[in-house]
GROMACS .gro file of C-alpha atoms in nm:
model
  251
    1ALA     CA    1  -2.587  -0.092   2.292
    2THR     CA    2  -2.513  -0.313   1.992
    3GLY     CA    3  -2.878  -0.312   1.890
    4ALA     CA    4  -2.939  -0.680   1.961
    5ALA     CA    5  -3.296  -0.751   2.070
    6PHE     CA    6  -3.532  -1.030   2.160
    7THR     CA    7  -3.904  -1.046   2.089
    8GLY     CA    8  -4.124  -1.344   2.168
    9PRO     CA    9  -4.291  -1.545   2.441
   10ALA     CA   10  -4.085  -1.588   2.758
   11GLU     CA   11  -4.118  -1.728   3.104
   12ILE     CA   12  -3.878  -1.624   3.378
   13GLU     CA   13  -3.839  -1.760   3.728
   14ALA     CA   14  -3.577  -1.591   3.948
   15SER     CA   15  -3.495  -1.692   4.302
   16ASP     CA   16  -3.279  -1.375   4.321
   17PRO     CA   17  -3.450  -1.105   4.107
   18LYS     CA   18  -3.181  -0.845   4.186
   19ALA     CA   19  -2.910  -1.068   4.037
   20LEU     CA   20  -3.127  -1.115   3.727
   21ALA     CA   21  -3.174  -0.737   3.689
   22ALA     CA   22  -2.799  -0.679   3.726
   23TRP     CA   23  -2.724  -0.947   3.466
   24LEU     CA   24  -2.967  -0.791   3.217
   25GLU     CA   25  -2.787  -0.457   3.256
   26GLY     CA   26  -2.444  -0.614   3.230
   27ARG     CA   27  -2.358  -0.536   3.592
   28GLY     CA   28  -2.188  -0.774   3.830
   29GLU     CA   29  -2.395  -0.856   4.140
   30THR     CA   30  -2.181  -1.035   4.395
   31THR     CA   31  -2.404  -1.025   4.701
   32GLN     CA   32  -2.710  -1.240   4.758
   33SER     CA   33  -3.022  -1.027   4.807
   34ASP     CA   34  -3.307  -1.109   5.042
   35LEU     CA   35  -3.577  -1.036   4.782
   36ARG     CA   36  -3.851  -1.293   4.740
   37SER     CA   37  -3.861  -1.500   4.425
   38LEU     CA   38  -4.026  -1.365   4.111
   39ARG     CA   39  -4.203  -1.553   3.834
   40LEU     CA   40  -4.340  -1.390   3.521
   41ARG     CA   41  -4.441  -1.476   3.170
   42GLY     CA   42  -4.568  -1.290   2.867
   43GLU     CA   43  -4.478  -1.161   2.522
   44VAL     CA   44  -4.144  -0.993   2.585
   45THR     CA   45  -3.956  -0.727   2.389
   46LEU     CA   46  -3.604  -0.673   2.521
   47GLY     CA   47  -3.366  -0.435   2.348
   48SER     CA   48  -3.157  -0.120   2.375
   49GLU     CA   49  -3.459   0.109   2.316
   50LYS     CA   50  -3.720  -0.045   2.542
   51VAL     CA   51  -3.829  -0.332   2.761
   52ALA     CA   52  -4.193  -0.436   2.722
   53ILE     CA   53  -4.414  -0.722   2.833
   54GLU     CA   54  -4.756  -0.779   2.681
   55ARG     CA   55  -5.004  -1.026   2.832
   56LEU     CA   56  -4.804  -1.010   3.151
   57LYS     CA   57  -4.867  -1.251   3.435
   58ALA     CA   58  -4.634  -1.206   3.732
   59GLU     CA   59  -4.627  -1.378   4.068
   60PHE     CA   60  -4.457  -1.193   4.352
   61ASP     CA   61  -4.490  -1.259   4.724
   62ARG     CA   62  -4.765  -1.514   4.644
   63LYS     CA   63  -4.968  -1.238   4.473
   64THR     CA   64  -5.060  -1.235   4.103
   65VAL     CA   65  -5.046  -0.927   3.880
   66THR     CA   66  -5.162  -0.924   3.517
   67GLY     CA   67  -5.160  -0.662   3.241
   68ARG     CA   68  -4.892  -0.498   3.031
   69LEU     CA   69  -4.575  -0.300   3.098
   70ALA     CA   70  -4.343  -0.096   2.875
   71TYR     CA   71  -4.034   0.104   2.970
   72VAL     CA   72  -3.867   0.320   2.704
   73PHE     CA   73  -3.509   0.421   2.778
   74ALA     CA   74  -3.409   0.788   2.778
   75ALA     CA   75  -3.251   0.913   2.455
   76GLY     CA   76  -3.093   1.251   2.521
   77ILE     CA   77  -3.235   1.558   2.694
   78ASN     CA   78  -3.545   1.586   2.473
   79LYS     CA   79  -3.653   1.222   2.513
   80PRO     CA   80  -3.675   1.128   2.880
   81ALA     CA   81  -3.744   0.776   3.003
   82LYS     CA   82  -4.109   0.669   2.974
   83LEU     CA   83  -4.322   0.416   3.157
   84ASP     CA   84  -4.655   0.285   3.031
   85ALA     CA   85  -4.828   0.034   3.258
   86GLU     CA   86  -5.169  -0.130   3.277
   87LEU     CA   87  -5.195  -0.360   3.579
   88ASN     CA   88  -5.465  -0.558   3.753
   89ALA     CA   89  -5.437  -0.745   4.082
   90PRO     CA   90  -5.700  -0.909   4.304
   91GLU     CA   91  -5.469  -0.850   4.600
   92LEU     CA   92  -5.141  -0.661   4.641
   93ASP     CA   93  -4.914  -0.540   4.922
   94ILE     CA   94  -4.816  -0.199   4.785
   95ASP     CA   95  -4.552  -0.133   5.054
   96ALA     CA   96  -4.383  -0.464   4.972
   97ALA     CA   97  -4.408  -0.397   4.597
   98LEU     CA   98  -4.250  -0.050   4.628
   99GLY     CA   99  -3.976  -0.188   4.852
  100PHE     CA  100  -3.917  -0.467   4.601
  101GLY     CA  101  -3.884  -0.219   4.315
  102ASN     CA  102  -3.646   0.009   4.505
  103ALA     CA  103  -3.426  -0.283   4.610
  104LEU     CA  104  -3.436  -0.431   4.261
  105LEU     CA  105  -3.309  -0.107   4.104
  106ALA     CA  106  -3.052  -0.022   4.372
  107GLY     CA  107  -2.722   0.039   4.194
  108SER     CA  108  -2.892   0.044   3.855
  109ASP     CA  109  -2.815   0.299   3.583
  110ILE     CA  110  -3.178   0.295   3.465
  111ASP     CA  111  -3.332   0.643   3.472
  112ARG     CA  112  -3.647   0.698   3.671
  113PRO     CA  113  -3.926   0.768   3.418
  114HIS     CA  114  -4.029   1.132   3.375
  115ASP     CA  115  -4.325   1.049   3.150
  116MET     CA  116  -4.571   0.798   3.295
  117THR     CA  117  -4.908   0.661   3.189
  118ILE     CA  118  -5.057   0.440   3.458
  119ALA     CA  119  -5.378   0.237   3.466
  120ALA     CA  120  -5.423   0.013   3.768
  121ASP     CA  121  -5.706  -0.169   3.942
  122ILE     CA  122  -5.647  -0.348   4.271
  123GLY     CA  123  -5.924  -0.534   4.449
  124ARG     CA  124  -5.756  -0.542   4.790
  125ALA     CA  125  -5.438  -0.346   4.860
  126THR     CA  126  -5.232  -0.323   5.177
  127ILE     CA  127  -5.060   0.012   5.230
  128ALA     CA  128  -4.920   0.180   5.541
  129GLY     CA  129  -5.061  -0.105   5.747
  130PHE     CA  130  -5.420  -0.050   5.631
  131VAL     CA  131  -5.632  -0.241   5.383
  132ALA     CA  132  -5.765  -0.047   5.085
  133ARG     CA  133  -6.046  -0.199   4.880
  134ASN     CA  134  -6.129  -0.125   4.517
  135ALA     CA  135  -5.835   0.104   4.444
  136SER     CA  136  -5.829   0.243   4.090
  137ALA     CA  137  -5.595   0.478   3.904
  138ARG     CA  138  -5.597   0.626   3.555
  139LEU     CA  139  -5.335   0.900   3.529
  140LYS     CA  140  -5.070   1.050   3.305
  141VAL     CA  141  -4.781   1.280   3.387
  142ASP     CA  142  -4.539   1.423   3.130
  143ALA     CA  143  -4.386   1.750   3.014
  144ASP     CA  144  -4.736   1.879   2.927
  145GLY     CA  145  -4.861   1.842   3.284
  146LEU     CA  146  -5.074   1.608   3.495
  147GLN     CA  147  -5.397   1.436   3.394
  148ILE     CA  148  -5.597   1.229   3.642
  149ASP     CA  149  -5.894   1.058   3.482
  150ARG     CA  150  -5.956   0.867   3.803
  151LEU     CA  151  -5.771   0.817   4.129
  152SER     CA  152  -5.990   0.657   4.393
  153VAL     CA  153  -6.008   0.424   4.690
  154ALA     CA  154  -6.355   0.300   4.783
  155ASP     CA  155  -6.259   0.192   5.134
  156LEU     CA  156  -5.937   0.267   5.323
  157GLY     CA  157  -6.004   0.171   5.683
  158GLY     CA  158  -6.352   0.319   5.642
  159ALA     CA  159  -6.239   0.626   5.446
  160ALA     CA  160  -6.318   0.694   5.080
  161PHE     CA  161  -6.111   0.915   4.850
  162SER     CA  162  -6.132   1.026   4.488
  163ALA     CA  163  -5.955   1.280   4.267
  164SER     CA  164  -5.978   1.382   3.902
  165GLY     CA  165  -5.878   1.667   3.675
  166ARG     CA  166  -5.606   1.803   3.450
  167ILE     CA  167  -5.335   2.065   3.495
  168VAL     CA  168  -5.151   2.171   3.178
  169THR     CA  169  -4.802   2.316   3.231
  170ALA     CA  170  -4.675   2.322   2.872
  171GLY     CA  171  -4.783   2.681   2.800
  172PRO     CA  172  -4.654   3.012   2.937
  173SER     CA  173  -4.874   2.965   3.245
  174PRO     CA  174  -5.042   2.660   3.402
  175GLN     CA  175  -5.408   2.595   3.318
  176GLY     CA  176  -5.672   2.349   3.431
  177SER     CA  177  -5.865   2.223   3.729
  178MET     CA  178  -5.851   1.946   3.987
  179ARG     CA  179  -6.126   1.802   4.208
  180LEU     CA  180  -6.084   1.608   4.530
  181ASP     CA  181  -6.341   1.436   4.753
  182LEU     CA  182  -6.275   1.286   5.096
  183ASP     CA  183  -6.515   1.105   5.330
  184ALA     CA  184  -6.336   0.977   5.642
  185PRO     CA  185  -6.512   0.878   5.967
  186ASP     CA  186  -6.164   0.826   6.117
  187MET     CA  187  -5.854   1.021   6.006
  188THR     CA  188  -5.605   0.757   6.125
  189PRO     CA  189  -5.580   0.569   5.792
  190VAL     CA  190  -5.572   0.899   5.601
  191MET     CA  191  -5.280   1.022   5.812
  192ALA     CA  192  -5.097   0.691   5.765
  193LEU     CA  193  -5.137   0.715   5.388
  194LEU     CA  194  -5.031   1.081   5.387
  195ALA     CA  195  -4.723   0.996   5.594
  196ARG     CA  196  -4.627   0.737   5.332
  197PHE     CA  197  -4.623   0.987   5.043
  198ALA     CA  198  -4.611   1.336   5.204
  199PRO     CA  199  -4.446   1.299   5.545
  200GLU     CA  200  -4.403   1.673   5.611
  201ALA     CA  201  -4.773   1.743   5.554
  202ALA     CA  202  -4.869   1.447   5.772
  203GLN     CA  203  -4.644   1.564   6.054
  204ALA     CA  204  -4.802   1.910   6.048
  205LEU     CA  205  -5.159   1.771   6.056
  206LEU     CA  206  -5.109   1.479   6.295
  207PRO     CA  207  -5.160   1.673   6.624
  208ARG     CA  208  -5.504   1.785   6.499
  209ALA     CA  209  -5.608   1.460   6.333
  210SER     CA  210  -5.846   1.339   6.605
  211ALA     CA  211  -6.032   1.671   6.609
  212MET     CA  212  -6.069   1.661   6.229
  213ALA     CA  213  -6.280   1.343   6.234
  214PRO     CA  214  -6.526   1.273   6.091
  215ALA     CA  215  -6.412   1.455   5.779
  216LYS     CA  216  -6.618   1.514   5.468
  217LEU     CA  217  -6.459   1.752   5.221
  218HIS     CA  218  -6.508   1.855   4.859
  219ALA     CA  219  -6.226   2.064   4.712
  220ARG     CA  220  -6.172   2.216   4.369
  221LEU     CA  221  -5.861   2.393   4.239
  222THR     CA  222  -5.894   2.598   3.919
  223ILE     CA  223  -5.612   2.775   3.736
  224ASP     CA  224  -5.694   2.995   3.437
  225GLY     CA  225  -5.606   3.318   3.263
  226ALA     CA  226  -5.298   3.416   3.066
  227ALA     CA  227  -4.970   3.513   3.232
  228PRO     CA  228  -4.902   3.741   3.413
  229ALA     CA  229  -5.273   3.763   3.506
  230THR     CA  230  -5.310   3.391   3.581
  231GLN     CA  231  -5.552   3.324   3.867
  232ALA     CA  232  -5.562   3.023   4.095
  233LYS     CA  233  -5.889   2.962   4.279
  234LEU     CA  234  -5.940   2.712   4.560
  235ALA     CA  235  -6.284   2.621   4.697
  236ILE     CA  236  -6.327   2.380   4.990
  237ASP     CA  237  -6.667   2.282   5.128
  238GLY     CA  238  -6.766   2.028   5.392
  239SER     CA  239  -6.690   1.953   5.756
  240LEU     CA  240  -6.397   1.863   5.980
  241GLY     CA  241  -6.515   1.714   6.308
  242LYS     CA  242  -6.767   1.958   6.454
  243VAL     CA  243  -6.651   2.245   6.234
  244ARG     CA  244  -6.832   2.341   5.918
  245VAL     CA  245  -6.588   2.440   5.642
  246ALA     CA  246  -6.658   2.683   5.357
  247LEU     CA  247  -6.342   2.830   5.214
  248ASN     CA  248  -6.287   3.025   4.895
  249GLY     CA  249  -5.947   3.164   4.806
  250GLN     CA  250  -5.790   3.330   4.504
  251VAL     CA  251  -5.432   3.418   4.415
   0.00000   0.00000   0.00000
């Protein structure tokens, strides 16, 4: 809060990363956490406005992540917290990484970012107990809406998934389109991934999952027109198990 800042090369090795995070915030951390050690180095900017690391190289759980990371602190109602990240990893346990982040920030006063720009490429990722190969993400979410340049997994237990598109919410009515493609010989890994991020939807679909395989679907959502005459159109084409699907809806 005094405006003091540090900028320059840094290397950090923490046997207790949660204690380090608490110290950086000025909090007292009296209990020893069970988080694995963390080692990182890069060009660091540390101040009251933002925390940023360029030319990042981090080692966590014997996995290496490189890239850049910048977090801008919230400044009033009109300037929410922002996260800009570009990360690359040959191999990463996503469940462990998410758990690490949640445990690291437990008790923290840091705001969850509302504006995010994410670019990530992971050669081999472990998530929900399944191995995903060649996972790639290029997306942005902010007050203007959601933009997905690319969100894809080449192989998740035999399934392939991709999504792209843009939905703008800044105007009087939402506008844009979104495309999704799914090719899954077995729905088990798809249900496991869905349960990780949308548990209610996964629970509703789980009893029918075996009958839905193999699944090959192409879906497109389009929203256009000015309010109050805005129209949302959904088109789904493909197959679920032995059932041929051709659905067109409009609201």
